[in-house]
PDB file of N, CA and C in Angstrom:
ATOM      1  N   MET L   1       0.850  -1.177   0.000  1.00 83.00           N
ATOM      2  CA  MET L   1       0.000   0.000   0.000  1.00 83.00           C
ATOM      3  C   MET L   1       0.897   1.241   0.000  1.00 83.00           C
ATOM      4  N   ASP L   2       0.691   2.121  -0.955  1.00 90.00           N
ATOM      5  CA  ASP L   2       1.485   3.344  -1.053  1.00 90.00           C
ATOM      6  C   ASP L   2       1.022   4.374  -0.029  1.00 90.00           C
ATOM      7  N   CYS L   3       1.925   5.273   0.334  1.00 92.00           N
ATOM      8  CA  CYS L   3       1.621   6.326   1.301  1.00 92.00           C
ATOM      9  C   CYS L   3       0.545   7.256   0.739  1.00 92.00           C
ATOM     10  N   VAL L   4      -0.441   7.599   1.578  1.00 91.00           N
ATOM     11  CA  VAL L   4      -1.510   8.489   1.134  1.00 91.00           C
ATOM     12  C   VAL L   4      -1.051   9.943   1.089  1.00 91.00           C
ATOM     13  N   ALA L   5       0.034  10.270   1.785  1.00 91.00           N
ATOM     14  CA  ALA L   5       0.516  11.650   1.817  1.00 91.00           C
ATOM     15  C   ALA L   5       1.488  11.956   0.675  1.00 91.00           C
ATOM     16  N   CYS L   6       2.517  11.097   0.508  1.00 93.00           N
ATOM     17  CA  CYS L   6       3.549  11.397  -0.490  1.00 93.00           C
ATOM     18  C   CYS L   6       3.563  10.425  -1.663  1.00 93.00           C
ATOM     19  N   GLY L   7       2.857   9.311  -1.565  1.00 91.00           N
ATOM     20  CA  GLY L   7       2.804   8.341  -2.653  1.00 91.00           C
ATOM     21  C   GLY L   7       3.970   7.378  -2.685  1.00 91.00           C
ATOM     22  N   SER L   8       4.824   7.408  -1.690  1.00 93.00           N
ATOM     23  CA  SER L   8       5.996   6.544  -1.639  1.00 93.00           C
ATOM     24  C   SER L   8       5.584   5.090  -1.418  1.00 93.00           C
ATOM     25  N   ALA L   9       6.393   4.188  -1.952  1.00 93.00           N
ATOM     26  CA  ALA L   9       6.143   2.764  -1.769  1.00 93.00           C
ATOM     27  C   ALA L   9       6.915   2.210  -0.571  1.00 93.00           C
ATOM     28  N   GLU L  10       7.744   3.028   0.046  1.00 94.00           N
ATOM     29  CA  GLU L  10       8.525   2.595   1.201  1.00 94.00           C
ATOM     30  C   GLU L  10       7.681   2.729   2.463  1.00 94.00           C
ATOM     31  N   VAL L  11       6.875   1.728   2.700  1.00 95.00           N
ATOM     32  CA  VAL L  11       5.907   1.743   3.789  1.00 95.00           C
ATOM     33  C   VAL L  11       6.100   0.496   4.628  1.00 95.00           C
ATOM     34  N   SER L  12       6.022   0.664   5.936  1.00 95.00           N
ATOM     35  CA  SER L  12       6.091  -0.500   6.825  1.00 95.00           C
ATOM     36  C   SER L  12       4.758  -0.658   7.547  1.00 95.00           C
ATOM     37  N   GLU L  13       4.354  -1.907   7.699  1.00 95.00           N
ATOM     38  CA  GLU L  13       3.099  -2.196   8.388  1.00 95.00           C
ATOM     39  C   GLU L  13       3.382  -2.435   9.856  1.00 95.00           C
ATOM     40  N   TRP L  14       2.570  -1.849  10.709  1.00 93.00           N
ATOM     41  CA  TRP L  14       2.710  -2.032  12.145  1.00 93.00           C
ATOM     42  C   TRP L  14       1.990  -3.292  12.574  1.00 93.00           C
ATOM     43  N   PRO L  15       2.471  -3.952  13.624  1.00 93.00           N
ATOM     44  CA  PRO L  15       1.803  -5.185  14.062  1.00 93.00           C
ATOM     45  C   PRO L  15       0.445  -4.933  14.723  1.00 93.00           C
ATOM     46  N   GLU L  16       0.291  -3.788  15.398  1.00 93.00           N
ATOM     47  CA  GLU L  16      -0.991  -3.511  16.054  1.00 93.00           C
ATOM     48  C   GLU L  16      -1.974  -2.903  15.057  1.00 93.00           C
ATOM     49  N   ARG L  17      -3.246  -3.005  15.407  1.00 93.00           N
ATOM     50  CA  ARG L  17      -4.311  -2.504  14.544  1.00 93.00           C
ATOM     51  C   ARG L  17      -5.042  -1.357  15.234  1.00 93.00           C
ATOM     52  N   THR L  18      -5.897  -0.664  14.465  1.00 90.00           N
ATOM     53  CA  THR L  18      -6.691   0.420  15.040  1.00 90.00           C
ATOM     54  C   THR L  18      -7.783  -0.174  15.927  1.00 90.00           C
ATOM     55  N   ALA L  19      -8.528   0.690  16.600  1.00 87.00           N
ATOM     56  CA  ALA L  19      -9.592   0.233  17.494  1.00 87.00           C
ATOM     57  C   ALA L  19     -10.673  -0.533  16.726  1.00 87.00           C
ATOM     58  N   GLN L  20     -10.879  -0.207  15.447  1.00 87.00           N
ATOM     59  CA  GLN L  20     -11.880  -0.903  14.637  1.00 87.00           C
ATOM     60  C   GLN L  20     -11.301  -2.098  13.884  1.00 87.00           C
ATOM     61  N   GLY L  21     -10.015  -2.356  14.048  1.00 90.00           N
ATOM     62  CA  GLY L  21      -9.400  -3.537  13.445  1.00 90.00           C
ATOM     63  C   GLY L  21      -8.725  -3.321  12.107  1.00 90.00           C
ATOM     64  N   TYR L  22      -8.510  -2.073  11.712  1.00 92.00           N
ATOM     65  CA  TYR L  22      -7.854  -1.805  10.435  1.00 92.00           C
ATOM     66  C   TYR L  22      -6.340  -1.838  10.603  1.00 92.00           C
ATOM     67  N   ARG L  23      -5.641  -2.289   9.549  1.00 94.00           N
ATOM     68  CA  ARG L  23      -4.176  -2.345   9.590  1.00 94.00           C
ATOM     69  C   ARG L  23      -3.591  -0.931   9.621  1.00 94.00           C
ATOM     70  N   ARG L  24      -2.455  -0.781  10.302  1.00 95.00           N
ATOM     71  CA  ARG L  24      -1.795   0.521  10.413  1.00 95.00           C
ATOM     72  C   ARG L  24      -0.474   0.481   9.651  1.00 95.00           C
ATOM     73  N   PHE L  25      -0.107   1.633   9.070  1.00 95.00           N
ATOM     74  CA  PHE L  25       1.108   1.745   8.279  1.00 95.00           C
ATOM     75  C   PHE L  25       1.875   3.001   8.676  1.00 95.00           C
ATOM     76  N   ARG L  26       3.179   3.015   8.349  1.00 95.00           N
ATOM     77  CA  ARG L  26       4.019   4.199   8.549  1.00 95.00           C
ATOM     78  C   ARG L  26       4.924   4.334   7.341  1.00 95.00           C
ATOM     79  N   CYS L  27       4.955   5.534   6.766  1.00 95.00           N
ATOM     80  CA  CYS L  27       5.788   5.814   5.602  1.00 95.00           C
ATOM     81  C   CYS L  27       7.209   6.115   6.070  1.00 95.00           C
ATOM     82  N   ARG L  28       8.174   5.456   5.455  1.00 94.00           N
ATOM     83  CA  ARG L  28       9.574   5.702   5.825  1.00 94.00           C
ATOM     84  C   ARG L  28      10.101   7.007   5.224  1.00 94.00           C
ATOM     85  N   THR L  29       9.464   7.490   4.174  1.00 94.00           N
ATOM     86  CA  THR L  29       9.912   8.707   3.503  1.00 94.00           C
ATOM     87  C   THR L  29       9.460   9.960   4.242  1.00 94.00           C
ATOM     88  N   CYS L  30       8.148  10.073   4.508  1.00 95.00           N
ATOM     89  CA  CYS L  30       7.617  11.294   5.123  1.00 95.00           C
ATOM     90  C   CYS L  30       7.230  11.104   6.594  1.00 95.00           C
ATOM     91  N   SER L  31       7.392   9.906   7.133  1.00 93.00           N
ATOM     92  CA  SER L  31       7.112   9.572   8.540  1.00 93.00           C
ATOM     93  C   SER L  31       5.650   9.736   8.941  1.00 93.00           C
ATOM     94  N   LYS L  32       4.737   9.764   7.982  1.00 94.00           N
ATOM     95  CA  LYS L  32       3.307   9.859   8.295  1.00 94.00           C
ATOM     96  C   LYS L  32       2.771   8.486   8.675  1.00 94.00           C
ATOM     97  N   GLN L  33       1.788   8.498   9.579  1.00 93.00           N
ATOM     98  CA  GLN L  33       1.103   7.275   9.965  1.00 93.00           C
ATOM     99  C   GLN L  33      -0.301   7.300   9.385  1.00 93.00           C
ATOM    100  N   TYR L  34      -0.782   6.168   8.934  1.00 94.00           N
ATOM    101  CA  TYR L  34      -2.123   6.076   8.380  1.00 94.00           C
ATOM    102  C   TYR L  34      -2.608   4.638   8.489  1.00 94.00           C
ATOM    103  N   ASN L  35      -3.891   4.446   8.158  1.00 93.00           N
ATOM    104  CA  ASN L  35      -4.451   3.100   8.184  1.00 93.00           C
ATOM    105  C   ASN L  35      -5.114   2.791   6.849  1.00 93.00           C
ATOM    106  N   GLU L  36      -5.781   1.634   6.776  1.00 91.00           N
ATOM    107  CA  GLU L  36      -6.392   1.189   5.518  1.00 91.00           C
ATOM    108  C   GLU L  36      -7.449   2.152   4.991  1.00 91.00           C
ATOM    109  N   ARG L  37      -8.142   2.849   5.888  1.00 91.00           N
ATOM    110  CA  ARG L  37      -9.222   3.744   5.456  1.00 91.00           C
ATOM    111  C   ARG L  37      -8.770   5.168   5.196  1.00 91.00           C
ATOM    112  N   SER L  38      -7.545   5.506   5.487  1.00 91.00           N
ATOM    113  CA  SER L  38      -7.051   6.866   5.254  1.00 91.00           C
ATOM    114  C   SER L  38      -7.119   7.206   3.773  1.00 91.00           C
ATOM    115  N   GLY L  39      -7.584   8.405   3.493  1.00 88.00           N
ATOM    116  CA  GLY L  39      -7.680   8.859   2.115  1.00 88.00           C
ATOM    117  C   GLY L  39      -8.929   8.387   1.395  1.00 88.00           C
ATOM    118  N   THR L  40      -9.848   7.764   2.109  1.00 89.00           N
ATOM    119  CA  THR L  40     -11.095   7.299   1.493  1.00 89.00           C
ATOM    120  C   THR L  40     -12.252   8.170   1.960  1.00 89.00           C
ATOM    121  N   VAL L  41     -13.418   7.929   1.398  1.00 90.00           N
ATOM    122  CA  VAL L  41     -14.613   8.690   1.753  1.00 90.00           C
ATOM    123  C   VAL L  41     -15.007   8.436   3.212  1.00 90.00           C
ATOM    124  N   LEU L  42     -14.745   7.243   3.699  1.00 90.00           N
ATOM    125  CA  LEU L  42     -15.154   6.864   5.055  1.00 90.00           C
ATOM    126  C   LEU L  42     -14.020   6.984   6.062  1.00 90.00           C
ATOM    127  N   ASN L  43     -13.085   7.872   5.822  1.00 89.00           N
ATOM    128  CA  ASN L  43     -11.900   7.983   6.664  1.00 89.00           C
ATOM    129  C   ASN L  43     -12.229   8.227   8.138  1.00 89.00           C
ATOM    130  N   HIS L  44     -13.073   9.166   8.447  1.00 88.00           N
ATOM    131  CA  HIS L  44     -13.349   9.509   9.845  1.00 88.00           C
ATOM    132  C   HIS L  44     -14.660   8.937  10.351  1.00 88.00           C
ATOM    133  N   ALA L  45     -15.177   7.919   9.699  1.00 90.00           N
ATOM    134  CA  ALA L  45     -16.438   7.320  10.121  1.00 90.00           C
ATOM    135  C   ALA L  45     -16.250   6.541  11.415  1.00 90.00           C
ATOM    136  N   GLN L  46     -17.260   6.582  12.250  1.00 91.00           N
ATOM    137  CA  GLN L  46     -17.218   5.930  13.553  1.00 91.00           C
ATOM    138  C   GLN L  46     -17.475   4.428  13.446  1.00 91.00           C
ATOM    139  N   TYR L  47     -18.147   4.008  12.389  1.00 93.00           N
ATOM    140  CA  TYR L  47     -18.554   2.613  12.233  1.00 93.00           C
ATOM    141  C   TYR L  47     -17.706   1.921  11.181  1.00 93.00           C
ATOM    142  N   PRO L  48     -17.624   0.589  11.229  1.00 91.00           N
ATOM    143  CA  PRO L  48     -16.857  -0.145  10.219  1.00 91.00           C
ATOM    144  C   PRO L  48     -17.420   0.066   8.811  1.00 91.00           C
ATOM    145  N   SER L  49     -16.546   0.011   7.847  1.00 91.00           N
ATOM    146  CA  SER L  49     -16.926   0.256   6.453  1.00 91.00           C
ATOM    147  C   SER L  49     -17.965  -0.737   5.955  1.00 91.00           C
ATOM    148  N   ASP L  50     -17.871  -2.004   6.380  1.00 92.00           N
ATOM    149  CA  ASP L  50     -18.822  -2.996   5.890  1.00 92.00           C
ATOM    150  C   ASP L  50     -20.233  -2.735   6.402  1.00 92.00           C
ATOM    151  N   VAL L  51     -20.365  -2.209   7.628  1.00 94.00           N
ATOM    152  CA  VAL L  51     -21.685  -1.866   8.163  1.00 94.00           C
ATOM    153  C   VAL L  51     -22.274  -0.697   7.375  1.00 94.00           C
ATOM    154  N   ILE L  52     -21.471   0.314   7.122  1.00 95.00           N
ATOM    155  CA  ILE L  52     -21.939   1.483   6.372  1.00 95.00           C
ATOM    156  C   ILE L  52     -22.344   1.085   4.961  1.00 95.00           C
ATOM    157  N   ALA L  53     -21.535   0.249   4.317  1.00 92.00           N
ATOM    158  CA  ALA L  53     -21.858  -0.197   2.969  1.00 92.00           C
ATOM    159  C   ALA L  53     -23.150  -1.008   2.944  1.00 92.00           C
ATOM    160  N   LEU L  54     -23.359  -1.832   3.951  1.00 94.00           N
ATOM    161  CA  LEU L  54     -24.586  -2.629   4.021  1.00 94.00           C
ATOM    162  C   LEU L  54     -25.815  -1.745   4.203  1.00 94.00           C
ATOM    163  N   VAL L  55     -25.704  -0.731   5.049  1.00 95.00           N
ATOM    164  CA  VAL L  55     -26.820   0.195   5.260  1.00 95.00           C
ATOM    165  C   VAL L  55     -27.174   0.902   3.953  1.00 95.00           C
ATOM    166  N   VAL L  56     -26.178   1.408   3.257  1.00 94.00           N
ATOM    167  CA  VAL L  56     -26.429   2.128   2.003  1.00 94.00           C
ATOM    168  C   VAL L  56     -26.982   1.179   0.940  1.00 94.00           C
ATOM    169  N   LEU L  57     -26.441  -0.020   0.873  1.00 91.00           N
ATOM    170  CA  LEU L  57     -26.935  -0.989  -0.104  1.00 91.00           C
ATOM    171  C   LEU L  57     -28.398  -1.333   0.159  1.00 91.00           C
ATOM    172  N   TRP L  58     -28.769  -1.581   1.407  1.00 94.00           N
ATOM    173  CA  TRP L  58     -30.163  -1.867   1.749  1.00 94.00           C
ATOM    174  C   TRP L  58     -31.056  -0.677   1.447  1.00 94.00           C
ATOM    175  N   ARG L  59     -30.566   0.507   1.702  1.00 94.00           N
ATOM    176  CA  ARG L  59     -31.346   1.725   1.433  1.00 94.00           C
ATOM    177  C   ARG L  59     -31.656   1.852  -0.056  1.00 94.00           C
ATOM    178  N   LEU L  60     -30.650   1.606  -0.882  1.00 90.00           N
ATOM    179  CA  LEU L  60     -30.833   1.753  -2.320  1.00 90.00           C
ATOM    180  C   LEU L  60     -31.571   0.570  -2.937  1.00 90.00           C
ATOM    181  N   ARG L  61     -31.280  -0.627  -2.490  1.00 90.00           N
ATOM    182  CA  ARG L  61     -31.850  -1.823  -3.105  1.00 90.00           C
ATOM    183  C   ARG L  61     -33.302  -2.059  -2.696  1.00 90.00           C
ATOM    184  N   HIS L  62     -33.615  -1.870  -1.414  1.00 94.00           N
ATOM    185  CA  HIS L  62     -34.937  -2.215  -0.910  1.00 94.00           C
ATOM    186  C   HIS L  62     -35.819  -1.010  -0.613  1.00 94.00           C
ATOM    187  N   ARG L  63     -35.309   0.188  -0.886  1.00 91.00           N
ATOM    188  CA  ARG L  63     -36.067   1.429  -0.691  1.00 91.00           C
ATOM    189  C   ARG L  63     -36.623   1.556   0.728  1.00 91.00           C
ATOM    190  N   LEU L  64     -35.793   1.226   1.699  1.00 94.00           N
ATOM    191  CA  LEU L  64     -36.184   1.371   3.099  1.00 94.00           C
ATOM    192  C   LEU L  64     -36.037   2.826   3.508  1.00 94.00           C
ATOM    193  N   THR L  65     -36.830   3.250   4.479  1.00 96.00           N
ATOM    194  CA  THR L  65     -36.714   4.630   4.952  1.00 96.00           C
ATOM    195  C   THR L  65     -35.493   4.755   5.845  1.00 96.00           C
ATOM    196  N   LEU L  66     -35.056   5.988   6.031  1.00 95.00           N
ATOM    197  CA  LEU L  66     -33.895   6.246   6.877  1.00 95.00           C
ATOM    198  C   LEU L  66     -34.134   5.757   8.301  1.00 95.00           C
ATOM    199  N   ARG L  67     -35.305   6.029   8.813  1.00 95.00           N
ATOM    200  CA  ARG L  67     -35.639   5.625  10.183  1.00 95.00           C
ATOM    201  C   ARG L  67     -35.787   4.117  10.319  1.00 95.00           C
ATOM    202  N   ASP L  68     -36.292   3.452   9.283  1.00 96.00           N
ATOM    203  CA  ASP L  68     -36.399   1.990   9.323  1.00 96.00           C
ATOM    204  C   ASP L  68     -35.015   1.346   9.419  1.00 96.00           C
ATOM    205  N   LEU L  69     -34.070   1.855   8.660  1.00 96.00           N
ATOM    206  CA  LEU L  69     -32.716   1.306   8.706  1.00 96.00           C
ATOM    207  C   LEU L  69     -32.078   1.504  10.074  1.00 96.00           C
ATOM    208  N   ALA L  70     -32.237   2.697  10.636  1.00 95.00           N
ATOM    209  CA  ALA L  70     -31.684   2.947  11.967  1.00 95.00           C
ATOM    210  C   ALA L  70     -32.310   2.003  12.994  1.00 95.00           C
ATOM    211  N   GLU L  71     -33.603   1.763  12.873  1.00 96.00           N
ATOM    212  CA  GLU L  71     -34.297   0.867  13.802  1.00 96.00           C
ATOM    213  C   GLU L  71     -33.872  -0.588  13.600  1.00 96.00           C
ATOM    214  N   MET L  72     -33.689  -1.014  12.354  1.00 95.00           N
ATOM    215  CA  MET L  72     -33.269  -2.386  12.075  1.00 95.00           C
ATOM    216  C   MET L  72     -31.905  -2.686  12.673  1.00 95.00           C
ATOM    217  N   PHE L  73     -30.986  -1.743  12.590  1.00 96.00           N
ATOM    218  CA  PHE L  73     -29.660  -1.965  13.139  1.00 96.00           C
ATOM    219  C   PHE L  73     -29.642  -1.774  14.655  1.00 96.00           C
ATOM    220  N   LEU L  74     -30.556  -0.983  15.185  1.00 96.00           N
ATOM    221  CA  LEU L  74     -30.674  -0.834  16.632  1.00 96.00           C
ATOM    222  C   LEU L  74     -31.021  -2.171  17.273  1.00 96.00           C
ATOM    223  N   VAL L  75     -31.876  -2.938  16.624  1.00 96.00           N
ATOM    224  CA  VAL L  75     -32.234  -4.269  17.115  1.00 96.00           C
ATOM    225  C   VAL L  75     -31.000  -5.170  17.140  1.00 96.00           C
ATOM    226  N   ARG L  76     -30.064  -4.947  16.231  1.00 94.00           N
ATOM    227  CA  ARG L  76     -28.831  -5.735  16.162  1.00 94.00           C
ATOM    228  C   ARG L  76     -27.718  -5.168  17.049  1.00 94.00           C
ATOM    229  N   GLY L  77     -28.002  -4.102  17.773  1.00 96.00           N
ATOM    230  CA  GLY L  77     -27.030  -3.544  18.703  1.00 96.00           C
ATOM    231  C   GLY L  77     -26.129  -2.471  18.130  1.00 96.00           C
ATOM    232  N   ILE L  78     -26.407  -1.988  16.931  1.00 95.00           N
ATOM    233  CA  ILE L  78     -25.606  -0.929  16.317  1.00 95.00           C
ATOM    234  C   ILE L  78     -26.464   0.327  16.308  1.00 95.00           C
ATOM    235  N   VAL L  79     -26.002   1.347  17.031  1.00 96.00           N
ATOM    236  CA  VAL L  79     -26.802   2.545  17.244  1.00 96.00           C
ATOM    237  C   VAL L  79     -26.270   3.694  16.386  1.00 96.00           C
ATOM    238  N   PHE L  80     -27.130   4.206  15.514  1.00 96.00           N
ATOM    239  CA  PHE L  80     -26.838   5.417  14.744  1.00 96.00           C
ATOM    240  C   PHE L  80     -28.160   6.080  14.398  1.00 96.00           C
ATOM    241  N   SER L  81     -28.090   7.333  14.005  1.00 96.00           N
ATOM    242  CA  SER L  81     -29.314   8.086  13.708  1.00 96.00           C
ATOM    243  C   SER L  81     -29.654   7.986  12.220  1.00 96.00           C
ATOM    244  N   TYR L  82     -30.870   8.387  11.903  1.00 95.00           N
ATOM    245  CA  TYR L  82     -31.269   8.386  10.498  1.00 95.00           C
ATOM    246  C   TYR L  82     -30.494   9.441   9.722  1.00 95.00           C
ATOM    247  N   GLU L  83     -30.014  10.483  10.401  1.00 96.00           N
ATOM    248  CA  GLU L  83     -29.199  11.501   9.728  1.00 96.00           C
ATOM    249  C   GLU L  83     -27.852  10.927   9.293  1.00 96.00           C
ATOM    250  N   ALA L  84     -27.322   9.985  10.069  1.00 96.00           N
ATOM    251  CA  ALA L  84     -26.077   9.321   9.672  1.00 96.00           C
ATOM    252  C   ALA L  84     -26.289   8.538   8.381  1.00 96.00           C
ATOM    253  N   VAL L  85     -27.438   7.881   8.269  1.00 96.00           N
ATOM    254  CA  VAL L  85     -27.756   7.135   7.043  1.00 96.00           C
ATOM    255  C   VAL L  85     -27.819   8.092   5.855  1.00 96.00           C
ATOM    256  N   ARG L  86     -28.411   9.246   6.057  1.00 96.00           N
ATOM    257  CA  ARG L  86     -28.503  10.242   4.984  1.00 96.00           C
ATOM    258  C   ARG L  86     -27.103  10.691   4.537  1.00 96.00           C
ATOM    259  N   GLU L  87     -26.215  10.930   5.484  1.00 96.00           N
ATOM    260  CA  GLU L  87     -24.852  11.340   5.145  1.00 96.00           C
ATOM    261  C   GLU L  87     -24.099  10.235   4.415  1.00 96.00           C
ATOM    262  N   TRP L  88     -24.232   9.001   4.889  1.00 96.00           N
ATOM    263  CA  TRP L  88     -23.561   7.879   4.244  1.00 96.00           C
ATOM    264  C   TRP L  88     -24.066   7.685   2.822  1.00 96.00           C
ATOM    265  N   GLU L  89     -25.370   7.821   2.646  1.00 96.00           N
ATOM    266  CA  GLU L  89     -25.937   7.666   1.317  1.00 96.00           C
ATOM    267  C   GLU L  89     -25.422   8.765   0.380  1.00 96.00           C
ATOM    268  N   ALA L  90     -25.333   9.978   0.877  1.00 96.00           N
ATOM    269  CA  ALA L  90     -24.837  11.088   0.054  1.00 96.00           C
ATOM    270  C   ALA L  90     -23.383  10.863  -0.364  1.00 96.00           C
ATOM    271  N   LYS L  91     -22.596  10.233   0.495  1.00 95.00           N
ATOM    272  CA  LYS L  91     -21.189   9.978   0.176  1.00 95.00           C
ATOM    273  C   LYS L  91     -21.014   8.767  -0.740  1.00 95.00           C
ATOM    274  N   LEU L  92     -21.730   7.687  -0.447  1.00 94.00           N
ATOM    275  CA  LEU L  92     -21.467   6.427  -1.137  1.00 94.00           C
ATOM    276  C   LEU L  92     -22.304   6.171  -2.380  1.00 94.00           C
ATOM    277  N   ALA L  93     -23.513   6.696  -2.453  1.00 92.00           N
ATOM    278  CA  ALA L  93     -24.383   6.405  -3.599  1.00 92.00           C
ATOM    279  C   ALA L  93     -23.747   6.829  -4.930  1.00 92.00           C
ATOM    280  N   PRO L  94     -23.165   8.021  -5.047  1.00 93.00           N
ATOM    281  CA  PRO L  94     -22.531   8.378  -6.328  1.00 93.00           C
ATOM    282  C   PRO L  94     -21.351   7.468  -6.676  1.00 93.00           C
ATOM    283  N   LEU L  95     -20.584   7.058  -5.671  1.00 92.00           N
ATOM    284  CA  LEU L  95     -19.454   6.161  -5.932  1.00 92.00           C
ATOM    285  C   LEU L  95     -19.937   4.796  -6.408  1.00 92.00           C
ATOM    286  N   LEU L  96     -20.978   4.273  -5.755  1.00 88.00           N
ATOM    287  CA  LEU L  96     -21.541   2.987  -6.174  1.00 88.00           C
ATOM    288  C   LEU L  96     -22.116   3.082  -7.584  1.00 88.00           C
ATOM    289  N   ALA L  97     -22.806   4.160  -7.881  1.00 87.00           N
ATOM    290  CA  ALA L  97     -23.395   4.335  -9.210  1.00 87.00           C
ATOM    291  C   ALA L  97     -22.311   4.395 -10.289  1.00 87.00           C
ATOM    292  N   ASN L  98     -21.241   5.133 -10.025  1.00 90.00           N
ATOM    293  CA  ASN L  98     -20.147   5.222 -10.999  1.00 90.00           C
ATOM    294  C   ASN L  98     -19.485   3.873 -11.223  1.00 90.00           C
ATOM    295  N   GLU L  99     -19.268   3.127 -10.149  1.00 87.00           N
ATOM    296  CA  GLU L  99     -18.641   1.813 -10.269  1.00 87.00           C
ATOM    297  C   GLU L  99     -19.539   0.848 -11.044  1.00 87.00           C
ATOM    298  N   LEU L 100     -20.831   0.847 -10.750  1.00 85.00           N
ATOM    299  CA  LEU L 100     -21.756  -0.021 -11.476  1.00 85.00           C
ATOM    300  C   LEU L 100     -21.846   0.375 -12.948  1.00 85.00           C
ATOM    301  N   ARG L 101     -21.824   1.663 -13.218  1.00 88.00           N
ATOM    302  CA  ARG L 101     -21.857   2.154 -14.599  1.00 88.00           C
ATOM    303  C   ARG L 101     -20.615   1.706 -15.360  1.00 88.00           C
ATOM    304  N   ARG L 102     -19.452   1.797 -14.706  1.00 90.00           N
ATOM    305  CA  ARG L 102     -18.201   1.353 -15.336  1.00 90.00           C
ATOM    306  C   ARG L 102     -18.249  -0.135 -15.649  1.00 90.00           C
ATOM    307  N   ARG L 103     -18.737  -0.914 -14.708  1.00 89.00           N
ATOM    308  CA  ARG L 103     -18.799  -2.368 -14.931  1.00 89.00           C
ATOM    309  C   ARG L 103     -19.807  -2.726 -16.012  1.00 89.00           C
ATOM    310  N   ARG L 104     -20.909  -2.017 -16.064  1.00 88.00           N
ATOM    311  CA  ARG L 104     -21.943  -2.306 -17.065  1.00 88.00           C
ATOM    312  C   ARG L 104     -21.424  -2.028 -18.468  1.00 88.00           C
ATOM    313  N   HIS L 105     -20.603  -1.000 -18.605  1.00 86.00           N
ATOM    314  CA  HIS L 105     -20.077  -0.653 -19.928  1.00 86.00           C
ATOM    315  C   HIS L 105     -18.759  -1.352 -20.235  1.00 86.00           C
ATOM    316  N   GLY L 106     -18.319  -2.259 -19.354  1.00 80.00           N
ATOM    317  CA  GLY L 106     -17.139  -3.072 -19.619  1.00 80.00           C
ATOM    318  C   GLY L 106     -15.809  -2.375 -19.486  1.00 80.00           C
ATOM    319  N   LYS L 107     -15.737  -1.362 -18.624  1.00 69.00           N
ATOM    320  CA  LYS L 107     -14.481  -0.628 -18.481  1.00 69.00           C
ATOM    321  C   LYS L 107     -13.848  -0.838 -17.115  1.00 69.00           C
ATOM    322  N   GLY L 108     -14.216  -1.863 -16.408  1.00 59.00           N
ATOM    323  CA  GLY L 108     -13.626  -2.068 -15.089  1.00 59.00           C
ATOM    324  C   GLY L 108     -13.810  -3.487 -14.623  1.00 59.00           C
ATOM    325  N   GLY L 109     -13.150  -3.767 -13.490  1.00 54.00           N
ATOM    326  CA  GLY L 109     -13.169  -4.995 -12.743  1.00 54.00           C
ATOM    327  C   GLY L 109     -13.925  -6.083 -13.303  1.00 54.00           C
TER     328      GLY L 109
END
């Protein structure tokens, strides 16, 4: 994984992980520390990326309301507000749409 600050390939992985379980790295060139989510849309999110992606996917696929999603995950022990769902959808929906569009037209993965 290249450094998110300087782009250098001289990166060392630390043995310990972040509180959410993401791998940690340190650039030998610029001495910056970062993790797997640094430089992404979900960099400062409080919840794991897979939970956020699942919420947005359910919102788009099944047309659930914001409050229904918050309530469904509350039953599973994950507490967030319907406003968080709105923010996640605003961040991730355009990225998902672009990726699906690229795949449909045969220009990616």
